[in-house]
CSV table of C-alpha atoms in Angstrom, one decimal:
chain,number,residue,atom,x,y,z
A,856,MET,CA,-93.6,-62.9,21.5
A,857,ASN,CA,-93.3,-63.7,17.8
A,858,VAL,CA,-93.6,-60.5,15.7
A,859,ASP,CA,-96.1,-62.1,13.3
A,860,LEU,CA,-98.3,-63.2,16.2
A,861,GLU,CA,-98.1,-59.7,17.8
A,862,LEU,CA,-99.2,-58.2,14.5
A,863,VAL,CA,-102.0,-60.7,14.1
A,864,GLN,CA,-103.3,-59.9,17.6
A,865,ARG,CA,-103.2,-56.2,16.7
A,866,VAL,CA,-105.3,-56.9,13.6
A,867,GLN,CA,-107.7,-58.9,15.7
A,868,GLN,CA,-108.1,-56.0,18.0
A,869,GLY,CA,-109.0,-53.7,15.0
A,870,ASP,CA,-105.6,-52.3,14.0
A,871,LYS,CA,-105.7,-52.3,10.2
A,872,LYS,CA,-102.2,-50.8,10.0
A,873,ALA,CA,-100.8,-53.9,11.5
A,874,PHE,CA,-102.3,-55.9,8.6
A,875,ASP,CA,-100.5,-53.5,6.2
A,876,VAL,CA,-97.2,-54.6,7.8
A,877,LEU,CA,-98.1,-58.2,7.3
A,878,ILE,CA,-98.8,-57.5,3.6
A,879,LEU,CA,-95.5,-55.6,3.2
A,880,LYS,CA,-93.7,-58.6,4.8
A,881,TYR,CA,-95.3,-61.4,2.8
A,882,GLN,CA,-96.7,-59.9,-0.5
A,883,GLN,CA,-93.5,-60.8,-2.5
A,884,ARG,CA,-93.6,-64.4,-1.3
A,885,ILE,CA,-97.3,-64.7,-1.8
A,886,VAL,CA,-97.2,-63.2,-5.3
A,887,HIS,CA,-94.3,-65.6,-6.1
A,888,VAL,CA,-96.3,-68.6,-4.9
A,889,ILE,CA,-99.4,-67.6,-6.9
A,890,THR,CA,-97.4,-66.8,-10.0
A,891,GLY,CA,-96.4,-70.5,-9.9
A,892,PHE,CA,-100.0,-71.3,-10.6
A,893,VAL,CA,-101.5,-68.3,-12.5
A,894,HIS,CA,-99.7,-67.6,-15.8
A,895,ASP,CA,-100.5,-63.9,-16.1
A,896,PRO,CA,-98.5,-61.7,-13.7
A,897,VAL,CA,-101.4,-59.1,-13.6
A,898,GLU,CA,-103.8,-61.9,-12.7
A,899,ALA,CA,-101.4,-63.1,-10.1
A,900,LEU,CA,-101.5,-59.8,-8.4
A,901,ASP,CA,-105.3,-59.9,-8.4
A,902,VAL,CA,-105.4,-63.3,-6.9
A,903,ALA,CA,-102.8,-62.3,-4.3
A,904,GLN,CA,-105.0,-59.3,-3.4
A,905,GLU,CA,-108.0,-61.6,-3.0
A,906,ALA,CA,-105.9,-64.0,-0.9
A,907,PHE,CA,-104.9,-61.2,1.4
A,908,ILE,CA,-108.5,-60.0,1.7
A,909,LYS,CA,-109.6,-63.5,2.5
A,910,ALA,CA,-106.9,-63.7,5.1
A,911,TYR,CA,-108.0,-60.4,6.7
A,912,ARG,CA,-111.6,-61.7,6.9
A,913,ALA,CA,-110.5,-65.0,8.4
A,914,ILE,CA,-107.9,-63.6,10.8
A,915,PRO,CA,-110.3,-63.5,13.8
A,916,ASN,CA,-110.2,-67.3,13.6
A,917,PHE,CA,-106.4,-67.5,13.6
A,918,ARG,CA,-105.3,-68.9,16.9
A,919,GLY,CA,-101.6,-69.3,16.3
A,920,ASP,CA,-101.6,-73.1,16.0
A,921,SER,CA,-99.4,-72.8,13.0
A,922,ALA,CA,-97.0,-70.0,11.8
A,923,PHE,CA,-98.9,-67.1,10.3
A,924,TYR,CA,-97.1,-67.6,6.9
A,925,THR,CA,-98.1,-71.2,6.8
A,926,TRP,CA,-101.7,-70.2,7.3
A,927,LEU,CA,-101.5,-67.4,4.7
A,928,TYR,CA,-99.7,-69.7,2.3
A,929,ARG,CA,-102.6,-72.2,2.4
A,930,ILE,CA,-105.1,-69.4,1.8
A,931,ALA,CA,-103.1,-68.2,-1.2
A,932,ILE,CA,-102.8,-71.7,-2.7
A,933,ASN,CA,-106.5,-72.3,-2.3
A,934,THR,CA,-107.4,-68.9,-3.7
A,935,ALA,CA,-105.2,-69.6,-6.8
A,936,LYS,CA,-106.8,-73.0,-7.3
A,937,ASN,CA,-110.3,-71.6,-7.0
A,938,TYR,CA,-109.4,-68.9,-9.5
A,939,LEU,CA,-108.1,-71.4,-12.0
A,940,THR,CA,-111.0,-73.7,-11.5
A,941,ALA,CA,-113.4,-70.8,-12.1
A,942,ARG,CA,-111.5,-69.6,-15.1
A,943,ALA,CA,-111.6,-73.0,-16.7
A,944,ARG,CA,-115.4,-72.8,-16.4
A,945,ARG,CA,-115.5,-75.7,-14.2
A,946,PRO,CA,-116.6,-74.0,-11.0
A,947,PRO,CA,-116.5,-76.3,-8.0
A,948,ALA,CA,-119.7,-77.0,-6.1
A,949,MET,CA,-118.2,-75.1,-3.2
A,950,ASP,CA,-115.1,-73.2,-2.3
A,951,VAL,CA,-112.0,-75.5,-2.1
A,952,ASP,CA,-111.5,-76.0,1.6
A,953,ALA,CA,-108.0,-75.8,2.9
A,954,LEU,CA,-108.2,-79.5,3.9
A,955,ASP,CA,-109.3,-80.5,0.4
A,956,ALA,CA,-106.5,-78.6,-1.2
A,957,THR,CA,-104.3,-81.6,-1.6
A,958,ASN,CA,-106.9,-83.3,-3.8
A,959,TYR,CA,-106.3,-80.7,-6.5
A,960,TYR,CA,-102.6,-81.1,-6.9
A,961,ASP,CA,-103.0,-83.8,-9.6
A,962,ALA,CA,-105.0,-81.5,-12.0
A,963,PRO,CA,-102.6,-80.8,-14.9
A,964,GLU,CA,-103.7,-77.1,-15.2
A,965,LEU,CA,-102.7,-76.5,-11.6
A,966,LYS,CA,-99.1,-77.4,-11.9
A,967,GLU,CA,-96.5,-74.7,-11.0
A,968,PHE,CA,-94.5,-73.3,-13.9
A,969,GLU,CA,-91.6,-71.0,-14.4
A,970,THR,CA,-91.1,-68.8,-17.5
A,971,PRO,CA,-87.7,-68.3,-19.0
A,972,GLU,CA,-88.1,-64.6,-18.3
A,973,SER,CA,-88.9,-65.0,-14.6
A,974,ASN,CA,-86.0,-67.4,-14.3
A,975,LEU,CA,-83.6,-64.9,-16.0
A,976,ILE,CA,-84.7,-62.1,-13.6
A,977,SER,CA,-84.5,-64.4,-10.6
A,978,ASN,CA,-81.0,-65.6,-11.6
A,979,GLU,CA,-79.8,-62.2,-12.4
A,980,LEU,CA,-80.9,-60.8,-9.1
A,981,GLU,CA,-79.5,-63.7,-7.2
A,982,GLN,CA,-76.1,-63.3,-9.0
A,983,THR,CA,-76.1,-59.6,-8.1
A,984,ILE,CA,-76.8,-60.4,-4.5
A,985,GLN,CA,-74.2,-63.1,-4.3
A,986,GLN,CA,-71.6,-60.8,-5.8
A,987,ALA,CA,-72.5,-58.1,-3.3
A,988,ILE,CA,-72.1,-60.5,-0.4
A,989,GLN,CA,-68.7,-61.6,-1.7
A,990,ASP,CA,-67.6,-58.0,-1.7
A,991,LEU,CA,-68.6,-57.5,1.9
A,992,PRO,CA,-66.1,-57.4,4.8
A,993,GLU,CA,-65.7,-60.9,6.2
A,994,ASP,CA,-67.7,-60.4,9.5
A,995,THR,CA,-70.6,-58.7,7.7
A,996,ALA,CA,-70.8,-61.4,5.0
A,997,THR,CA,-70.7,-64.1,7.6
A,998,ALA,CA,-73.5,-62.5,9.6
A,999,ILE,CA,-75.8,-62.2,6.6
A,1000,ARG,CA,-75.0,-65.7,5.4
A,1001,LEU,CA,-75.8,-67.2,8.8
A,1002,ARG,CA,-79.0,-65.3,8.9
A,1003,GLU,CA,-80.3,-65.8,5.4
A,1004,PHE,CA,-78.9,-69.1,4.4
A,1005,GLU,CA,-78.7,-70.9,7.8
A,1006,GLY,CA,-81.8,-69.3,9.2
A,1007,MET,CA,-80.1,-68.6,12.5
A,1008,SER,CA,-81.5,-66.1,15.0
A,1009,TYR,CA,-79.5,-63.1,16.1
A,1010,GLU,CA,-78.8,-64.8,19.4
A,1011,GLU,CA,-77.4,-67.9,17.7
A,1012,ILE,CA,-75.3,-65.8,15.3
A,1013,ALA,CA,-73.9,-63.8,18.3
A,1014,GLN,CA,-72.9,-67.1,19.9
A,1015,VAL,CA,-71.3,-68.4,16.7
A,1016,MET,CA,-69.4,-65.2,16.0
A,1017,ASP,CA,-68.7,-64.5,19.7
A,1018,CYS,CA,-70.0,-60.9,19.7
A,1019,PRO,CA,-72.9,-59.0,21.2
A,1020,ILE,CA,-76.4,-59.3,19.6
A,1021,GLY,CA,-76.3,-55.6,18.8
A,1022,THR,CA,-73.3,-56.1,16.7
A,1023,VAL,CA,-75.0,-58.9,14.8
A,1024,ARG,CA,-77.9,-56.6,14.2
A,1025,SER,CA,-75.8,-53.8,12.8
A,1026,ARG,CA,-73.7,-56.1,10.7
A,1027,ILE,CA,-76.8,-57.6,9.0
A,1028,PHE,CA,-78.2,-54.1,8.5
A,1029,ARG,CA,-74.9,-53.0,6.9
A,1030,ALA,CA,-74.9,-56.1,4.6
A,1031,ARG,CA,-78.4,-55.3,3.4
A,1032,GLU,CA,-77.5,-51.7,2.7
A,1033,ALA,CA,-74.6,-52.8,0.6
A,1034,ILE,CA,-76.6,-55.4,-1.3
A,1035,GLU,CA,-79.4,-52.8,-1.9
A,1036,LYS,CA,-76.8,-50.4,-3.3
A,1037,GLN,CA,-75.4,-53.1,-5.6
A,1038,ILE,CA,-78.9,-54.1,-6.8
A,1039,TYR,CA,-80.0,-50.6,-7.6
A,1040,ASN,CA,-76.7,-49.8,-9.3
A,1041,THR,CA,-77.2,-52.9,-11.5
A,1042,MET,CA,-80.8,-51.9,-12.3
A,1043,SER,CA,-79.7,-48.3,-13.1
A,1044,GLU,CA,-77.0,-49.7,-15.5
A,1045,GLU,CA,-79.6,-51.8,-17.3
A,1046,GLU,CA,-82.0,-48.9,-17.7
B,509,MET,CA,-84.8,-41.4,8.5
B,510,THR,CA,-81.9,-42.1,10.8
B,511,ALA,CA,-79.5,-45.1,10.5
B,512,ASN,CA,-80.9,-46.4,13.8
B,513,GLN,CA,-84.4,-46.4,12.5
B,514,ASN,CA,-83.3,-48.1,9.3
B,515,GLU,CA,-81.5,-50.7,11.4
B,516,LEU,CA,-84.7,-51.2,13.4
B,517,LEU,CA,-86.6,-52.0,10.1
B,518,SER,CA,-83.9,-54.5,9.1
B,519,ALA,CA,-84.3,-56.3,12.4
B,520,LEU,CA,-88.1,-56.2,11.9
B,521,VAL,CA,-87.6,-58.1,8.7
B,522,ASP,CA,-85.9,-60.8,10.7
B,523,GLY,CA,-88.6,-60.8,13.4
B,524,GLU,CA,-86.0,-59.9,16.0
B,525,LEU,CA,-87.8,-57.0,17.6
B,526,LYS,CA,-89.9,-57.0,20.7
B,527,GLY,CA,-91.4,-54.7,23.3
B,528,GLU,CA,-90.7,-51.0,22.9
B,529,GLU,CA,-88.5,-51.4,19.8
B,530,LEU,CA,-91.3,-53.3,18.1
B,531,GLN,CA,-93.8,-50.6,18.9
B,532,GLN,CA,-91.4,-48.0,17.6
B,533,ALA,CA,-90.9,-49.9,14.3
B,534,LEU,CA,-94.6,-50.4,13.8
B,535,GLN,CA,-95.3,-46.8,14.5
B,536,LEU,CA,-92.6,-45.8,12.0
B,537,LEU,CA,-94.1,-48.0,9.3
B,538,SER,CA,-97.6,-46.6,9.9
B,539,THR,CA,-96.5,-43.0,9.7
B,540,ASN,CA,-93.5,-42.8,7.5
B,541,ASP,CA,-93.7,-43.6,3.8
B,542,ILE,CA,-89.9,-43.7,3.4
B,543,ALA,CA,-89.8,-46.2,6.2
B,544,ARG,CA,-92.2,-48.4,4.3
B,545,VAL,CA,-90.1,-48.3,1.2
B,546,GLN,CA,-87.0,-49.1,3.1
B,547,PHE,CA,-88.7,-52.0,4.9
B,548,GLN,CA,-89.8,-53.3,1.5
B,549,ARG,CA,-86.2,-53.1,0.2
B,550,HIS,CA,-84.9,-55.1,3.1
B,551,GLN,CA,-87.7,-57.6,2.7
B,552,LEU,CA,-87.0,-57.9,-1.0
B,553,ILE,CA,-83.3,-58.8,-0.4
B,554,SER,CA,-84.4,-61.4,2.1
B,555,ASP,CA,-87.0,-62.8,-0.3
B,556,ALA,CA,-84.5,-62.8,-3.2
B,557,LEU,CA,-82.0,-64.7,-1.2
B,558,HIS,CA,-84.6,-67.3,-0.6
B,559,GLY,CA,-85.8,-67.4,-4.2
B,560,HIS,CA,-89.1,-65.7,-3.6
B,561,VAL,CA,-88.9,-63.0,-6.2
B,562,THR,CA,-91.1,-62.7,-9.2
B,563,LYS,CA,-91.0,-60.9,-12.5
B,564,SER,CA,-92.5,-57.9,-11.0
B,565,ARG,CA,-89.9,-57.2,-8.4
B,566,THR,CA,-91.5,-54.2,-6.8
B,567,VAL,CA,-94.8,-55.6,-5.8
B,568,ASP,CA,-96.8,-53.4,-3.5
B,569,LEU,CA,-100.3,-54.5,-2.8
B,570,THR,CA,-100.9,-52.6,0.4
B,571,GLN,CA,-102.7,-49.7,-1.3
B,572,ARG,CA,-104.9,-51.9,-3.4
B,573,ILE,CA,-105.8,-54.1,-0.4
B,574,ALA,CA,-106.4,-51.1,1.8
B,575,ASP,CA,-108.8,-49.7,-0.8
B,576,ALA,CA,-110.6,-53.0,-1.0
B,577,LEU,CA,-110.9,-53.2,2.7
B,578,LEU,CA,-112.0,-49.6,3.1
B,579,ASP,CA,-115.6,-50.5,3.8
B,580,GLU,CA,-114.8,-53.5,6.0
B,581,PRO,CA,-115.4,-52.8,9.6
B,582,ALA,CA,-112.4,-53.0,11.9
B,583,LEU,CA,-112.1,-56.4,13.4
B,584,ALA,CA,-112.7,-56.9,17.1
B,585,LEU,CA,-112.7,-60.2,18.9
B,586,PRO,CA,-115.8,-60.9,20.9
B,587,THR,CA,-115.3,-60.5,24.7
B,588,LYS,CA,-115.7,-63.8,26.6
B,589,ASP,CA,-118.1,-62.3,29.1
B,590,LYS,CA,-120.7,-61.7,26.5
B,591,ALA,CA,-120.3,-65.0,24.8
B,592,SER,CA,-120.3,-67.3,27.8
B,593,VAL,CA,-123.4,-66.0,29.7
B,594,ILE,CA,-126.7,-67.2,28.3
B,595,PRO,CA,-129.5,-65.5,30.2
B,596,PHE,CA,-132.5,-67.6,31.1
B,597,PRO,CA,-135.9,-66.1,30.5
B,598,THR,CA,-137.7,-64.7,33.6
B,599,GLN,CA,-140.5,-67.1,33.0
B,600,PHE,CA,-138.1,-70.0,33.4
B,601,TRP,CA,-137.1,-68.9,36.9
B,602,LYS,CA,-140.8,-68.5,37.9
B,603,GLN,CA,-141.6,-72.0,36.7
B,604,ALA,CA,-138.5,-73.5,38.2
B,605,SER,CA,-139.2,-71.9,41.6
B,606,GLY,CA,-142.8,-73.1,41.5
B,607,LEU,CA,-141.7,-76.6,40.6
B,608,ALA,CA,-139.1,-76.6,43.4
B,609,LEU,CA,-141.8,-75.6,45.9
B,610,ALA,CA,-144.2,-78.3,44.7
B,611,ALA,CA,-141.4,-80.9,44.8
B,612,SER,CA,-140.5,-79.9,48.4
B,613,VAL,CA,-144.1,-80.1,49.5
B,614,GLY,CA,-144.4,-83.5,47.7
B,615,ALA,CA,-141.2,-84.8,49.4
B,616,LEU,CA,-142.4,-83.7,52.8
B,617,ALA,CA,-145.8,-85.4,52.2
B,618,VAL,CA,-144.0,-88.6,51.1
B,619,ILE,CA,-141.8,-88.6,54.2
B,620,GLY,CA,-144.9,-88.0,56.4
B,621,VAL,CA,-146.7,-90.8,54.8
B,622,MET,CA,-143.7,-93.1,55.2
B,623,ASN,CA,-143.4,-92.3,58.8
B,624,GLN,CA,-147.0,-92.8,59.4
B,625,SER,CA,-146.9,-96.1,57.5
B,626,GLN,CA,-144.0,-97.4,59.5
B,627,ASN,CA,-145.7,-96.6,62.7
B,628,GLN,CA,-148.8,-98.4,61.5
B,629,LEU,CA,-146.7,-101.3,60.2
B,630,THR,CA,-144.8,-101.9,63.5
B,631,PRO,CA,-147.5,-104.2,65.0
B,632,THR,CA,-147.9,-105.9,61.7
B,633,ASN,CA,-144.2,-106.6,61.6
B,634,VAL,CA,-144.2,-108.0,65.1
B,635,ASN,CA,-147.1,-110.2,64.2
B,636,ALA,CA,-145.3,-111.3,61.0
B,637,LEU,CA,-142.2,-112.1,63.0
B,638,ALA,CA,-144.3,-114.1,65.3
B,639,SER,CA,-145.7,-116.0,62.4
B,640,VAL,CA,-142.2,-116.6,61.0
B,641,GLU,CA,-141.4,-118.4,64.1
B,642,SER,CA,-144.6,-120.5,64.0
B,643,ILE,CA,-144.9,-121.0,60.2
B,644,PRO,CA,-141.5,-120.8,58.7
B,645,THR,CA,-142.5,-121.5,55.0
B,646,ALA,CA,-145.1,-118.8,54.4
B,647,ALA,CA,-144.2,-115.9,56.6
B,648,PRO,CA,-141.1,-114.4,54.8
B,649,VAL,CA,-143.2,-113.6,51.7
B,650,ARG,CA,-145.7,-111.6,53.7
B,651,VAL,CA,-143.1,-109.6,55.6
B,652,ALA,CA,-141.3,-108.6,52.4
B,653,GLN,CA,-144.5,-107.4,50.8
B,654,ALA,CA,-145.5,-105.4,53.8
B,655,GLY,CA,-142.0,-103.7,54.1
B,656,ASP,CA,-141.6,-102.7,50.4
B,657,ARG,CA,-144.9,-100.8,49.8
B,658,TRP,CA,-146.6,-97.9,51.4
B,659,THR,CA,-149.6,-98.8,53.3
B,660,VAL,CA,-152.4,-96.6,52.1
B,661,GLY,CA,-155.2,-98.4,53.6
B,662,GLU,CA,-156.2,-95.4,55.6
B,663,PRO,CA,-158.7,-93.3,53.5
B,664,GLU,CA,-157.3,-90.0,54.9
B,665,VAL,CA,-153.8,-90.8,53.9
B,666,GLU,CA,-154.8,-92.0,50.5
B,667,ASP,CA,-156.8,-88.8,49.9
B,668,ARG,CA,-153.9,-86.6,50.8
B,669,LEU,CA,-151.5,-88.6,48.6
B,670,ASN,CA,-153.9,-88.4,45.7
B,671,THR,CA,-154.2,-84.7,46.1
B,672,TYR,CA,-150.5,-84.2,46.0
B,673,LEU,CA,-150.0,-86.4,43.0
B,674,VAL,CA,-152.8,-84.7,41.1
B,675,ASN,CA,-151.4,-81.3,41.9
B,676,HIS,CA,-147.9,-82.4,40.9
B,677,ASN,CA,-149.1,-83.9,37.6
B,678,GLU,CA,-151.2,-80.8,36.7
B,679,TYR,CA,-148.3,-78.5,37.5
B,680,ALA,CA,-145.7,-80.5,35.7
B,681,GLY,CA,-148.0,-80.8,32.6
B,682,ALA,CA,-148.9,-77.1,32.5
B,683,SER,CA,-145.4,-75.8,33.0
B,684,ASN,CA,-143.9,-77.4,29.8
B,685,VAL,CA,-140.6,-77.7,31.7
B,686,PHE,CA,-140.7,-81.3,32.8
B,687,SER,CA,-143.4,-82.8,30.7
B,688,TYR,CA,-141.9,-86.2,31.2
B,689,ALA,CA,-142.8,-85.9,34.9
B,690,ARG,CA,-146.6,-86.1,34.1
B,691,VAL,CA,-146.9,-89.9,34.6
B,692,VAL,CA,-146.7,-90.3,38.4
B,693,SER,CA,-149.0,-92.7,40.1
B,694,TYR,CA,-149.1,-95.5,42.6
B,695,ASP,CA,-151.2,-98.5,42.8
B,696,ALA,CA,-152.7,-99.1,46.2
B,697,GLY,CA,-153.5,-102.7,45.3
B,698,GLN,CA,-149.8,-103.7,45.0
C-alpha cells in the first residue's frame, strides 16, 4: 500500500503521530506553495499551519480518490486565498470551496511571486546539491538522479542499473548523506 | 541511530517502505527526535532537488500544529454497523402488525365474497349464455356487466362487506401509517 495512504488511514483511526509524519513530509512543500501567495514568510507559516489543521479536520473524508499531496495542496491553496481575501478586507460570503478555487486565479493580488532573496537561496542550495551530486561515485550519482530527476521507483532503478533493490536503496541513502554533508559544510562556511 | 535506521528513513522519504519496515520507521519517528531531524534532512534534499525550498529552509511546523490540535479529539471513523441500521420505533411494529392482520382478514373476506358471488352468478351466466344464443345483439353487454362486478344483492353479504370496509377505514385513518388508504368503498349500484 502507498505510504501516504497508510499514514492517512492511521490518522483516521486516531493516530495523531501519523499526522506528524505527514507534516514532516510535506511542510516544506506546503510552505513553499503558500509563500508563492503570501508575501510575509512568518504569515506564510501561519497559513501553512492553518492549512494543516484544516487537513487534519477534513481527513476523515479523504477516501484516496486522489493522491494525498494533491488533496493537501488544494487545501493549502484555498487557505492562502481565503487568507488574502480576508486580509484585503474583502471577506467572501463563504469559505472558498476547493471547486471554486479556479475562479480566484485571475485576481491580481493572488498571483504567485518570488523575491530575489528567495531566488538566491534556492539557487545557492540547488548549486550546492548539484555540485555534491557531481562529486559522488558514478553508481551513487546515477541512482539519486534516476530517483529525484526521473521519478523512478527503486524497482525501476534496479532494473535500469541491473542491481538488487537493496543496493539501490543504500546508494540513494549514501548520496543523500553526502549531499547533506556538503550543504551543512557550505552553511557553516557562510556563518 | 544506526546506519540501517537512517537508510530506512531515506527509503521512507521515497515512499518505498511497506509492512514491517514501514511500522519500524514510523515507530522510530514517533519515539526518536534524532530520527525526526534526520528524516527532515532527507526530505529537505528531496524538496530542494524539486525546487520546493523556501527562504526559511528549516521549517518545522509539527510542534505548532500539535499544540493547536492538542484539544482536538482523536479521529475515529464511524463503524458501518452503527451507521447502516436505523431502528424502527416499537409503535411502528405494533401498527404494522395490526394493519397486516386487518389486511389479511379483509383479503379473506373478499375471496369469500367472490367465491360466493361466483356460485350465485353461475345460473345467471348460464341464462345469459342462453340469451346470447337467442338474442345476439343485447346479451354480450349483460354478461360483461355481471362478470366484472361483485354481486352484493344479498343483504347478509353486503352487511359483512360494509363492516370490513368500515373497520379497515377506521384503522387505517387512526394509525397514521397509511392515511392514503382511508378512501375505500364500493358502489353496489354499479
